[in-house]
mmCIF file of C-alpha atoms (C1' of nucleotides) in Angstrom:
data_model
loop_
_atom_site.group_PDB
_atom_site.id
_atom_site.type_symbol
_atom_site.label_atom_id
_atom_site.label_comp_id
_atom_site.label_asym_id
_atom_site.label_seq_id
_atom_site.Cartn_x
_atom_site.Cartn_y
_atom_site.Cartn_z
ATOM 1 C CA UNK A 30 -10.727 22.630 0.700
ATOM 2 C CA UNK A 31 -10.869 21.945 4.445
ATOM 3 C CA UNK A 32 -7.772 21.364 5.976
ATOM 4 C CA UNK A 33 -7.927 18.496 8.426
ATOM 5 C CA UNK A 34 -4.912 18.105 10.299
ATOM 6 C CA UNK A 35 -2.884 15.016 10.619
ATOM 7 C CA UNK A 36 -4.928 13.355 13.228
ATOM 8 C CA UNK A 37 -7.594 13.554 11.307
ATOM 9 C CA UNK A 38 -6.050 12.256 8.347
ATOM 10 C CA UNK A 39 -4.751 9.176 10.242
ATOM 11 C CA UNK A 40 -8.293 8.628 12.088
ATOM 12 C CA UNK A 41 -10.261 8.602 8.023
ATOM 13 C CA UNK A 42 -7.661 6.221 6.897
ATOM 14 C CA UNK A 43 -7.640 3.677 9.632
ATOM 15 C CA UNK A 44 -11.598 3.708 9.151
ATOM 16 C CA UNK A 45 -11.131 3.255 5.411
ATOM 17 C CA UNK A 46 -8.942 0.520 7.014
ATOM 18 C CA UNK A 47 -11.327 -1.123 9.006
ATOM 19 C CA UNK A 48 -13.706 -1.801 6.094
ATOM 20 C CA UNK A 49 -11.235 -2.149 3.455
ATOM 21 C CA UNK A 50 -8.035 -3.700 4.671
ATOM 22 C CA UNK A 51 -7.043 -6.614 2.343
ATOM 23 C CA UNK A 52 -7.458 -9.992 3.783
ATOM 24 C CA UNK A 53 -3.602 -10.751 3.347
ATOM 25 C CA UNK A 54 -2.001 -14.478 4.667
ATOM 26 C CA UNK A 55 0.053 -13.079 7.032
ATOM 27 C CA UNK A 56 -2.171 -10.522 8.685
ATOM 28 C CA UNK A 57 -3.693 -11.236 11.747
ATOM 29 C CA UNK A 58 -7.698 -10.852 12.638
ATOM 30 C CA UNK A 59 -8.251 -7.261 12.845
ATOM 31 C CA UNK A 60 -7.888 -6.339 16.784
ATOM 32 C CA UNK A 61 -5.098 -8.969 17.106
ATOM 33 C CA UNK A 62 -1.406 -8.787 17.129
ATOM 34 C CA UNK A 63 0.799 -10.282 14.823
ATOM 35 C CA UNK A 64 3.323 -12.901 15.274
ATOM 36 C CA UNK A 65 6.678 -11.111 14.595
ATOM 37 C CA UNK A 66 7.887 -14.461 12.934
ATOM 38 C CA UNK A 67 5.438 -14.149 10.522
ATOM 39 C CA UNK A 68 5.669 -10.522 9.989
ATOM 40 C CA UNK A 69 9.534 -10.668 9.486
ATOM 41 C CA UNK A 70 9.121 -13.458 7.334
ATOM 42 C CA UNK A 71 6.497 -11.394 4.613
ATOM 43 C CA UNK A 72 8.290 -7.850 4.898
ATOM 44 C CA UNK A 73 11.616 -9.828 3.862
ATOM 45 C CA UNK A 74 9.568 -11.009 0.847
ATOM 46 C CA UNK A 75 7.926 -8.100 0.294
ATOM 47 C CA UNK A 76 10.857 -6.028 -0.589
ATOM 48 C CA UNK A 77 10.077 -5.049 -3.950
ATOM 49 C CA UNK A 78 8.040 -8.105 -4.889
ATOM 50 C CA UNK A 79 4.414 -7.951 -5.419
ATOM 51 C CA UNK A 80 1.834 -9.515 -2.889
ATOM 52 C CA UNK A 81 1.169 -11.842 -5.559
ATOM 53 C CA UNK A 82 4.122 -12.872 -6.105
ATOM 54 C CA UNK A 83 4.987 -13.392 -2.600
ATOM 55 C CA UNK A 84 1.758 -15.531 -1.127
ATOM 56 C CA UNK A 85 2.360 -18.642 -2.534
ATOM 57 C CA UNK A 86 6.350 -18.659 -0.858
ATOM 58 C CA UNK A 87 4.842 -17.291 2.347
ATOM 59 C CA UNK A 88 2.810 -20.232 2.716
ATOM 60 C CA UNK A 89 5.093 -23.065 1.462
ATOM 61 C CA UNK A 90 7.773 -21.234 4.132
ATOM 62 C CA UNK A 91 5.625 -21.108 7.018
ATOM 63 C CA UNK A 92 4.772 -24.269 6.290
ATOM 64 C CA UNK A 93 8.097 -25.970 6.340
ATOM 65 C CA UNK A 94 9.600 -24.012 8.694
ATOM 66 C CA UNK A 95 6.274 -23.286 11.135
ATOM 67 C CA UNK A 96 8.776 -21.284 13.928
ATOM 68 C CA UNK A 97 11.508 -19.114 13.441
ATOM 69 C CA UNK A 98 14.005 -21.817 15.159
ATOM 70 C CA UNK A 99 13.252 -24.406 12.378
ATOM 71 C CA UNK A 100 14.323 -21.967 9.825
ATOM 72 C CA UNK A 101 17.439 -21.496 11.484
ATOM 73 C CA UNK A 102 17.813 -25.176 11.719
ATOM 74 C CA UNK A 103 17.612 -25.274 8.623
ATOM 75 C CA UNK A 104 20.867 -25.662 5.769
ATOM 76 C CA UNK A 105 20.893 -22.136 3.775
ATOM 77 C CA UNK A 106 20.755 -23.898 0.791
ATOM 78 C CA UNK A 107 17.558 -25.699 1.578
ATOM 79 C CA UNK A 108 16.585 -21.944 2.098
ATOM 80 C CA UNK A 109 17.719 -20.681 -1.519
ATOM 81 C CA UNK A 110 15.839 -23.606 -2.865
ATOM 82 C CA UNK A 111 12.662 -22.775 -0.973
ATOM 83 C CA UNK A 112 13.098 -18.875 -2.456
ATOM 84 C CA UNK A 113 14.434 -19.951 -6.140
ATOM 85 C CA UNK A 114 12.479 -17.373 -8.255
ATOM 86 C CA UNK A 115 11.742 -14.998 -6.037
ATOM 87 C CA UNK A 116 15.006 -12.801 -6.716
ATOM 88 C CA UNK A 117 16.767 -11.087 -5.109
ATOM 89 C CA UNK A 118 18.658 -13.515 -3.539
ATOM 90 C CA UNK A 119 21.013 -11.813 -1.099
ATOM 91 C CA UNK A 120 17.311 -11.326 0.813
ATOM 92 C CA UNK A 121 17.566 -15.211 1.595
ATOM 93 C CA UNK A 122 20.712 -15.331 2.684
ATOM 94 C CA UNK A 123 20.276 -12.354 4.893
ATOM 95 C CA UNK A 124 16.857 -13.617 6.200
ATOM 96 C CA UNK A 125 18.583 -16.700 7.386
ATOM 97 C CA UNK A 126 21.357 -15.027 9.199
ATOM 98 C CA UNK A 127 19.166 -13.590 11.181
ATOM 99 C CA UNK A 128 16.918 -16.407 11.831
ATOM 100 C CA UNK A 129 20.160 -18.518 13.111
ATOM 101 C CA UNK A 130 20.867 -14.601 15.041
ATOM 102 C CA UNK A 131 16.996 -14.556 16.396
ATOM 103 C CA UNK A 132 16.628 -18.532 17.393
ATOM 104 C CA UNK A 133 20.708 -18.707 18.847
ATOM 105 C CA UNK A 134 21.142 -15.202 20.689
ATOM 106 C CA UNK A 135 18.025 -14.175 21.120
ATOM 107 C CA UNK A 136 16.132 -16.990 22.838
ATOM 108 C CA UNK A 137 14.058 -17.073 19.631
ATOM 109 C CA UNK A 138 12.476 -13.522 20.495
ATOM 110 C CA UNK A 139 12.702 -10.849 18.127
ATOM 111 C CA UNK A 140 14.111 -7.503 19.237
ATOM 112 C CA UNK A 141 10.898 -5.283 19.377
ATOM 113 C CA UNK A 142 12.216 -1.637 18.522
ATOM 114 C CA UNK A 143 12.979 -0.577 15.390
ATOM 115 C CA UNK A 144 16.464 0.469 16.409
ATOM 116 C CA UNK A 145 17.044 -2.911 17.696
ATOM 117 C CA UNK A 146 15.763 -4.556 14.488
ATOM 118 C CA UNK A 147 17.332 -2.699 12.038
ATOM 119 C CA UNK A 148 20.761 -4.085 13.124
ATOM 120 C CA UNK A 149 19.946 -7.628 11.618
ATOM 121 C CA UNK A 150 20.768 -9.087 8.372
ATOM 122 C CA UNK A 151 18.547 -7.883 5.121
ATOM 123 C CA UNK A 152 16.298 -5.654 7.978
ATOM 124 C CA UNK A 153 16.904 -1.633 7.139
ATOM 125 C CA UNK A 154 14.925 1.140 7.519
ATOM 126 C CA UNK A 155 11.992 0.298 6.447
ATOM 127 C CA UNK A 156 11.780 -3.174 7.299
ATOM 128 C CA UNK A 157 12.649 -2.778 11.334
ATOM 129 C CA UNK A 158 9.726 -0.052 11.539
ATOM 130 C CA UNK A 159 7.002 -2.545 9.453
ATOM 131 C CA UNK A 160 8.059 -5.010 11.938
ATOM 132 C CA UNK A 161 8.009 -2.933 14.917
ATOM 133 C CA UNK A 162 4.861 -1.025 14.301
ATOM 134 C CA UNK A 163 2.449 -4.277 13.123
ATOM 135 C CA UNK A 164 4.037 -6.936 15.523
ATOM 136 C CA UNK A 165 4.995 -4.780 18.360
ATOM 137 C CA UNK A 166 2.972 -1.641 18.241
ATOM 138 C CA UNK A 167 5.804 1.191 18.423
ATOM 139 C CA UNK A 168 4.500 4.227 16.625
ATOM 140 C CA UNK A 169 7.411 4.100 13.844
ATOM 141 C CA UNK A 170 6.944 5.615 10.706
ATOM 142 C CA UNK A 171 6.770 3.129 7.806
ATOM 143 C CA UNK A 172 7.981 4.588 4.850
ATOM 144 C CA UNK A 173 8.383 2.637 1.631
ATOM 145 C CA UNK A 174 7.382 3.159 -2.272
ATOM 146 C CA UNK A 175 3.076 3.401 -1.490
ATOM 147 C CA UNK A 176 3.462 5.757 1.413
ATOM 148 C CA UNK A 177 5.904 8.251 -0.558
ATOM 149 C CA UNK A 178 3.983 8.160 -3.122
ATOM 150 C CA UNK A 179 0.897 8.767 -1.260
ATOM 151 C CA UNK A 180 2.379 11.551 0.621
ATOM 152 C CA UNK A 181 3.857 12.959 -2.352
ATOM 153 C CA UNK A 182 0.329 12.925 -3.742
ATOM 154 C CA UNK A 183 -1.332 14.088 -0.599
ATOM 155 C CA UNK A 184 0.896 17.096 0.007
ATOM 156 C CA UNK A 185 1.374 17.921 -3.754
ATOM 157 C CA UNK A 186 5.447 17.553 -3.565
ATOM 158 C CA UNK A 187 7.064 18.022 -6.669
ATOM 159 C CA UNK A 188 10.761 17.498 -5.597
ATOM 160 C CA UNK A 189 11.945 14.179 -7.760
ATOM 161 C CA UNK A 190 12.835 11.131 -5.917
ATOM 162 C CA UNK A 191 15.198 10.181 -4.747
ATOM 163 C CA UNK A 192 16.027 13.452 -3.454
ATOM 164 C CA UNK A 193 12.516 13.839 -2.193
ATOM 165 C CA UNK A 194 13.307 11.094 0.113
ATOM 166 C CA UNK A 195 13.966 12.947 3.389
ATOM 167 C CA UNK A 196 11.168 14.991 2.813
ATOM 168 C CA UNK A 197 8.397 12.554 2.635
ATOM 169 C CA UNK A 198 9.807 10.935 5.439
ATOM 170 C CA UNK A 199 9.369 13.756 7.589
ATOM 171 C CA UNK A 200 5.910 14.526 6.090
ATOM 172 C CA UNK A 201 4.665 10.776 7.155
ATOM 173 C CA UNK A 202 6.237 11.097 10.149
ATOM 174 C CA UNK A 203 3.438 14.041 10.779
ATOM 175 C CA UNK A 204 0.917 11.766 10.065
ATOM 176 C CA UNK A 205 1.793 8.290 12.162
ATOM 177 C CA UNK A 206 -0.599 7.974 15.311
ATOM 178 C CA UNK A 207 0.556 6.809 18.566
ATOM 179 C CA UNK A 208 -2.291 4.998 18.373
ATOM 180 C CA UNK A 209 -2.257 1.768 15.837
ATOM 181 C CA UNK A 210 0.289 2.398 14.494
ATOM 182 C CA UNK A 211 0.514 -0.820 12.810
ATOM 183 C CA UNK A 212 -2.626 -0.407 11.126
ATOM 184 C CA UNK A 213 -2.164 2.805 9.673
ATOM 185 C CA UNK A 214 1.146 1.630 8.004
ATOM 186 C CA UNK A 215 -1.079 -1.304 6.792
ATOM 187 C CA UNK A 216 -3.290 1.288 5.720
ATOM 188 C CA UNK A 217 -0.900 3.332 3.880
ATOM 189 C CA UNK A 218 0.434 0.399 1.758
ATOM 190 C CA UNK A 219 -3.356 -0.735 0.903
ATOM 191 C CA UNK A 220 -4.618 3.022 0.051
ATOM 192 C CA UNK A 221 -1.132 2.967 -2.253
ATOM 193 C CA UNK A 222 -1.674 -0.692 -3.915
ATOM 194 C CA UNK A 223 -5.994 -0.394 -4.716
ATOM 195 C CA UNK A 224 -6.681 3.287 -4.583
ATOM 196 C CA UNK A 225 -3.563 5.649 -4.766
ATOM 197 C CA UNK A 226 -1.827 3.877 -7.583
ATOM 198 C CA UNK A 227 0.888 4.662 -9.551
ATOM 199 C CA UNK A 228 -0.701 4.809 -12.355
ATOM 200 C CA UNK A 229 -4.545 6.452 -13.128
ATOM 201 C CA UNK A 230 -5.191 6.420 -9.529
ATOM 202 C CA UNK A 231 -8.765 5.980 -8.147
ATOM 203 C CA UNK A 232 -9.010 9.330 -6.663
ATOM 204 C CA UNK A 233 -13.249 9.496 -6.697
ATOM 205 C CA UNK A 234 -13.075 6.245 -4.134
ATOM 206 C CA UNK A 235 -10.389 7.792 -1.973
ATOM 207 C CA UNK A 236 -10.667 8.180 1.646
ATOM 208 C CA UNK A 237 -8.591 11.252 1.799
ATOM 209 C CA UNK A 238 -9.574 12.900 -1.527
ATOM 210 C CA UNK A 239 -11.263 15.986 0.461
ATOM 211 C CA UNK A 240 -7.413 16.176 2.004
ATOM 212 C CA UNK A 241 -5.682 15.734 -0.927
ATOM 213 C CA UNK A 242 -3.237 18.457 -2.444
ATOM 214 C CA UNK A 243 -2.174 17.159 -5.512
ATOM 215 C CA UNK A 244 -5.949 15.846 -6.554
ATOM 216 C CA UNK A 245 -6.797 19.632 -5.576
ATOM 217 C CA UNK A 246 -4.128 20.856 -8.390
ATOM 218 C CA UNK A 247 -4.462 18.250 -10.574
ATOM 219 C CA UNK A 248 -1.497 16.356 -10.508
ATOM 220 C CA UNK A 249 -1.931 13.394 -8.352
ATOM 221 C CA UNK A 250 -1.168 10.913 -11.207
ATOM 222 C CA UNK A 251 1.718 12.382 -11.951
ATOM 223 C CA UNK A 252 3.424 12.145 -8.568
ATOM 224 C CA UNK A 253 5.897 11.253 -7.335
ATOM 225 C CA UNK A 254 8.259 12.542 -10.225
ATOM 226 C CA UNK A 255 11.674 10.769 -10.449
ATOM 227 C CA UNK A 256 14.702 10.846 -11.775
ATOM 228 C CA UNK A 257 15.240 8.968 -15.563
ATOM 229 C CA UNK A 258 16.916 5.328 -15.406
ATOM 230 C CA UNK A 259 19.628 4.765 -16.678
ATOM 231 C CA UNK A 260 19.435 2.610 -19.357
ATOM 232 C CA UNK A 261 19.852 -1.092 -19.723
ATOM 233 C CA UNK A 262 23.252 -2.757 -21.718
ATOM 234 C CA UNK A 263 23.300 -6.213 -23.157
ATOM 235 C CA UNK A 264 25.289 -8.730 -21.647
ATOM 236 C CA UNK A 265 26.534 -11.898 -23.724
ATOM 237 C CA UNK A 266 27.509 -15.526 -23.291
ATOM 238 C CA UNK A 267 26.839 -19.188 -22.936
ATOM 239 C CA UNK A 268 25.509 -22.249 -20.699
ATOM 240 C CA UNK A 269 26.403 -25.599 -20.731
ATOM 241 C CA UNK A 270 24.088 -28.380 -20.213
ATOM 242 C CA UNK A 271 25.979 -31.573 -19.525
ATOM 243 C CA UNK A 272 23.556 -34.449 -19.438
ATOM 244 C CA UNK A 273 24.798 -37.965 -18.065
ATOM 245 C CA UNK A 274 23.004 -41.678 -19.612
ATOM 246 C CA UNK A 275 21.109 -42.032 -16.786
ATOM 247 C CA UNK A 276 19.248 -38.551 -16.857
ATOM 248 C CA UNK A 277 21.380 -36.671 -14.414
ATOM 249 C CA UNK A 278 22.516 -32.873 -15.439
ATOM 250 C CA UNK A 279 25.745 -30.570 -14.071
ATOM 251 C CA UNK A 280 25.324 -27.969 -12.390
ATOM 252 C CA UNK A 281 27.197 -25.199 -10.422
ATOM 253 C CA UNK A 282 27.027 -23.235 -7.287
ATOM 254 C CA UNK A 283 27.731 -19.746 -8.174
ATOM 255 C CA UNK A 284 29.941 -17.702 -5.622
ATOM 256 C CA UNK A 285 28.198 -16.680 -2.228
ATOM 257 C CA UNK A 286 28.550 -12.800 -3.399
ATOM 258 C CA UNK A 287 26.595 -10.871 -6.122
ATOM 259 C CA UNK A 288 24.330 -11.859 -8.831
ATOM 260 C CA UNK A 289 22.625 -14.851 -8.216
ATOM 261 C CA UNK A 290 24.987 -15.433 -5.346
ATOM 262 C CA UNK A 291 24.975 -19.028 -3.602
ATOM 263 C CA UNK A 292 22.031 -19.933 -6.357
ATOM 264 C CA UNK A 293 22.649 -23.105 -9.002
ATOM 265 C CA UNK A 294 23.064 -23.199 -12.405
ATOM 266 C CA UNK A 295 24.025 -24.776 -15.408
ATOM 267 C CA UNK A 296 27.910 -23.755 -16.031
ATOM 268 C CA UNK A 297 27.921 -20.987 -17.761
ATOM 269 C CA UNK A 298 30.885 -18.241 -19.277
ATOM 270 C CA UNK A 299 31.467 -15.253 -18.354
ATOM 271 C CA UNK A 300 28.813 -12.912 -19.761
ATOM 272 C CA UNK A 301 30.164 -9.937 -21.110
ATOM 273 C CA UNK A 302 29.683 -6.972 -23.348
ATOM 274 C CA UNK A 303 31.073 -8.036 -26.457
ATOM 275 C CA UNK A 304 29.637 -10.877 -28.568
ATOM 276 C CA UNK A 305 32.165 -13.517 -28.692
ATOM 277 C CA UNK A 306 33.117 -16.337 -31.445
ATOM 278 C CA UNK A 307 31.707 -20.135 -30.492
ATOM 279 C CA UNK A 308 35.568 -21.025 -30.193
ATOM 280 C CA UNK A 309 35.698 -18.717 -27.636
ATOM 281 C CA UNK A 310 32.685 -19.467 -25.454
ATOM 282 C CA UNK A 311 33.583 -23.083 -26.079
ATOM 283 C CA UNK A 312 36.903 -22.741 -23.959
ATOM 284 C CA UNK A 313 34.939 -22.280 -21.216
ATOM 285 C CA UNK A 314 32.736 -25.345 -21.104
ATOM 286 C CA UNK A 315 32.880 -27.422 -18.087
ATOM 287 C CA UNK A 316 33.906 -30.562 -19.865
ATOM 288 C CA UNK A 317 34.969 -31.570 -22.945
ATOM 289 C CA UNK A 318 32.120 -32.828 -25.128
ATOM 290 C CA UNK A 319 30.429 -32.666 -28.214
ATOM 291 C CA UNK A 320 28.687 -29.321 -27.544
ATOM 292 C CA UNK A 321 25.716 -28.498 -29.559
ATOM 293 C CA UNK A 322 24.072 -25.427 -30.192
ATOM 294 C CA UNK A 323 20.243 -24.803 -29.283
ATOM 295 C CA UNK A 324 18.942 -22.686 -31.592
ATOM 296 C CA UNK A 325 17.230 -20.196 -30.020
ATOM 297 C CA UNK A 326 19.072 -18.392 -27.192
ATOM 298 C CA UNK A 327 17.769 -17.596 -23.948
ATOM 299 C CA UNK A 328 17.259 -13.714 -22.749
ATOM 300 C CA UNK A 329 16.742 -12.313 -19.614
ATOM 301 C CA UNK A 330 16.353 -9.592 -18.454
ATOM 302 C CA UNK A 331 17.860 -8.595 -14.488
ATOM 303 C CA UNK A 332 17.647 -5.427 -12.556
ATOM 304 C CA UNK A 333 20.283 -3.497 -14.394
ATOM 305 C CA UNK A 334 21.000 -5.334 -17.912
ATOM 306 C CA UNK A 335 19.887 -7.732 -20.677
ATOM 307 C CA UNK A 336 21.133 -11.133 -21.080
ATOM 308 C CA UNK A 337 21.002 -13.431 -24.103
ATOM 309 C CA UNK A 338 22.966 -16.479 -23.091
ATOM 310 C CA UNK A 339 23.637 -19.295 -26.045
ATOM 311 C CA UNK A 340 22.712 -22.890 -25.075
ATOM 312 C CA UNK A 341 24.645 -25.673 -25.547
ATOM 313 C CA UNK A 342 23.949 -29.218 -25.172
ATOM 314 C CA UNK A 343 26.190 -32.510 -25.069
ATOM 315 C CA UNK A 344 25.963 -36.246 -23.749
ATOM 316 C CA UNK A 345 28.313 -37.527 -21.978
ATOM 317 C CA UNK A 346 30.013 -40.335 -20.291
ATOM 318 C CA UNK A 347 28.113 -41.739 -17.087
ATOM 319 C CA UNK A 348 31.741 -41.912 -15.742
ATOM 320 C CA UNK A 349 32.370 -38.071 -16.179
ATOM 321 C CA UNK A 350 33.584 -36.365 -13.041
ATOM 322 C CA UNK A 351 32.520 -33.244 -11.768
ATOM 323 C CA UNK A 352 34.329 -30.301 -12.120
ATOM 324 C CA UNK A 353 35.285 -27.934 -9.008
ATOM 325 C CA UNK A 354 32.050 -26.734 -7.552
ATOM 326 C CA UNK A 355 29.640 -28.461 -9.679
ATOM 327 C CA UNK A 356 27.774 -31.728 -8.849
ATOM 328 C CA UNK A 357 25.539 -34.213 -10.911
ATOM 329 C CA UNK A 358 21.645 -33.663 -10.083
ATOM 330 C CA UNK A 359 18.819 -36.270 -11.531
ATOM 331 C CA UNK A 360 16.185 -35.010 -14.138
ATOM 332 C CA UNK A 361 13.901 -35.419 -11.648
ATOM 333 C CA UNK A 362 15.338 -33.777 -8.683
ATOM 334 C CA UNK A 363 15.712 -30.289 -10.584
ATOM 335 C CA UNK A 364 12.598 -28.915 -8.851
ATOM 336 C CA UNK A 365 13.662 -29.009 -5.568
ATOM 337 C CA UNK A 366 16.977 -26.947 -6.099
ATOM 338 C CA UNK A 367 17.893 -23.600 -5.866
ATOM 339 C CA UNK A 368 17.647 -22.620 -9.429
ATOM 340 C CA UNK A 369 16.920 -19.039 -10.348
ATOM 341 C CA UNK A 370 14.444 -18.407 -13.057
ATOM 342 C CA UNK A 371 17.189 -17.671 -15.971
ATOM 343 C CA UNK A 372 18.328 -20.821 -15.466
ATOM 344 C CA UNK A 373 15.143 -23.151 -15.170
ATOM 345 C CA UNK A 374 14.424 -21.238 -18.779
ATOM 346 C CA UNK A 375 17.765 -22.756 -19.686
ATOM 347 C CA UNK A 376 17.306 -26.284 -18.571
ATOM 348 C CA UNK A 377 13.603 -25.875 -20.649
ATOM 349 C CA UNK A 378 15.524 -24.584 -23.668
ATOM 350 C CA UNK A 379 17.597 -27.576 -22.964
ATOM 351 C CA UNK A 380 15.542 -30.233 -22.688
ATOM 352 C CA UNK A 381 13.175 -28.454 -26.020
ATOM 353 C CA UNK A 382 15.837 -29.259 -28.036
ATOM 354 C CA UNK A 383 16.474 -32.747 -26.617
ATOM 355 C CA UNK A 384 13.301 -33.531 -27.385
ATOM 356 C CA UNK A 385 12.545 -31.958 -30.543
ATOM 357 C CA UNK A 386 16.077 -33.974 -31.602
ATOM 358 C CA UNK A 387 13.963 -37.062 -30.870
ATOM 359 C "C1'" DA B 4 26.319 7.616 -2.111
ATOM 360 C "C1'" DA B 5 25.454 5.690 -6.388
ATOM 361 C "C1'" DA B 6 25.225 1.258 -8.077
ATOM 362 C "C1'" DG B 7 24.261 -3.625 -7.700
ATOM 363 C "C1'" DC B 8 20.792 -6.783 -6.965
ATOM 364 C "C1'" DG B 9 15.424 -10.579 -9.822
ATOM 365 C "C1'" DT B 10 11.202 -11.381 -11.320
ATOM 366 C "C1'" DG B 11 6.671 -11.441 -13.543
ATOM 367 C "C1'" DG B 12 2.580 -8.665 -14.390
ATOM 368 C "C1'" DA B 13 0.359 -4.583 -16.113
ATOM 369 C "C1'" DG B 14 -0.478 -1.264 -19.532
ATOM 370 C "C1'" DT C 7 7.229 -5.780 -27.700
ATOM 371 C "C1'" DC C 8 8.806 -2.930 -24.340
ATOM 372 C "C1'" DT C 9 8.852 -0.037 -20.424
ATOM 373 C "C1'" DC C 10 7.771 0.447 -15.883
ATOM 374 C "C1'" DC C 11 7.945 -1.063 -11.622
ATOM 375 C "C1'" DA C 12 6.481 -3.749 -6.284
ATOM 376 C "C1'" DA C 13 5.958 -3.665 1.183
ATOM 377 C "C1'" DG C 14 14.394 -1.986 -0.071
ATOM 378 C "C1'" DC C 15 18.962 -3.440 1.546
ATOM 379 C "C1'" DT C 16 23.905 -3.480 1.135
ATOM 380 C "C1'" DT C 17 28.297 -1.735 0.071
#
DNA sequence: AAAGCGTGGAG
DNA sequence: TCTCCAAGCTT
């Protein structure tokens, strides 16, 4: 094999680059510089979320909010409504702290060094150099899940992740430019999502195949090894749908903190471990009604355990007040608030069974 | 510093 | 169906 060195490396992927970059929303032309706004605005998404995923709230964002000081403007629960089903909601909350930081502090200018940026809200390491490298040039190294596992790949490393970390780190590090160093981060997460993929990887169209370690010993698909999850438990309980004459449904703001935090929802109990008796998940219904059963209960599945929640169903008096936290919310107005996917599949379980009762 | 924190698509 | 996991951050 010859051994190019790192420059070399870097210069065949930012050619690779240049006729293969992905025509992405929030990119600018190639030769142009990036608006940070906009850059922020899709590495905050980005976070574990799939380009996919995140292109359709990219545009509805920049389109409602076109600067960064209309953002900040803006109420944070008009923000958790814009972001409802993209998870990870603590991102939101963050991203708007530091929009109200950016457009109130700043003068609306972003800080442009990565050690500036990673002291805001929801921006760490890898975040502040993304931003820093595409939007302001600095030659930062942009480590996240496609560059370590195309350095892992590219220098055959067989440690597991996580405790690999530092060492991929340090082995991108040798191979960010001075120069564009935007683009080759760019280039590092597009080699990592169409050629260098986690699984059977494309090797044969690769731009640094005659450079590559692990293709040379034959275990390129294989890395980066990790360490075995843990395993998921199942979580229990039940939500409450409360629906009014005139077509309006309670819901709930759940606590600013943790799981779902600041998002809306359909009362529901606690969910725990343990199945639970109907008597039991019935003492914690919102109001008193005439709660009915759906049949089929709704599961879920988070980050770190299954869910099966029971749905229950009542009409009740227009007059009924609502309880501490909770307000009444038209039919109609459901799309527009910040309901996290679990719950929009209870409100459809919901309303199933209010229409299959006829 | 290990654990908490969402979701939907791919295989 | 089920596992894996995608441009990580916070505490």
């Amino acid at each position: 094999m010859a051994q190019s060195g790192a420059v070399d490396i870097a210069e065949d992927l930012l050619a690779w680059y240049d006729v293969a970059r992905r025509d992405l929303p929030w990119r600018a032309p190639p030769g142009q510089r990036a608006d940070p706004y906009h850059v922020w605005l899709s590495e905050m998404m980005l976070q574990q979320t799939t380009v996919k995923a995140v292109a359709p709230y990219y545009r509805a964002f920049l389109a409602r909010w076109p600067r960064i000081e209309d953002m900040a403007r803006a109420p944070v629960e008009d923000v958790l409504a814009a972001w409802a089903g993209l998870g990870y909601y603590a991102r939101a909350r963050n991203m708007h702290k530091t929009a109200r930081i950016v457009a109130d502090e700043l003068g609306g200018r972003f800080p442009r060094t990565a050690g500036e940026l990673v002291k805001l809200p929801g921006i760490g390491p890898y975040t502040a150099a993304a931003i820093a490298a595409i939007a302001f040039d600095e030659p930062a190294t942009v480590v996240d899940g496609n560059v370590e596992r195309v350095v892992a790949r590219l220098f055959a490393v067989r440690e597991r992740l996580p405790g690999a970390k530092p060492k991929l780190r340090s082995l991108a590090e040798t191979l960010t430019p001075r120069h564009r160093p935007g683009d080759f981060a760019q280039a590092m997460m597009d080699l990592g999502a169409t050629i260098c993929t986690p699984r059977t990887p494309a090797c044969s169209r690769c731009p640094l195949r005659a450079d590559c370690q692990g293709l040379a010993e034959g275990v390129a698909a294989t890395l980066p090894l990790r360490a075995p999850k843990a395993e998921r438990p199942q979580r229990r309980g039940a939500a409450f749908v409360a629906r009014r004459p005139d077509d309006h449904v309670l819901l709930r703001r759940r606590p600013e903190k943790g799981l779902l935090g600041g998002m809306m929802e359909p009362p529901t109990t606690e969910w725990r471990t343990e199945t639970r008796s109907e008597t039991a998940l019935l003492g914690e219904a919102p109001v008193a009604a005439d709660w009915r059963r759906v049949l089929a209960p709704v599961t879920h599945t988070f980050t770190h355990f299954h869910l099966m929640l029971d749905v229950y169903t009542a009409d009740v008096p227009a007059d009924t007040p609502a309880p501490d936290a909770c307000r009444w919310v038209a039919a109609g107005d459901l799309p527009e608030e910040a309901l996290p996917s679990v719950m929009r599949k209870v409100l459809a379980a919901a309303s199933e069974s209010l229409v299959a009762r006829g």
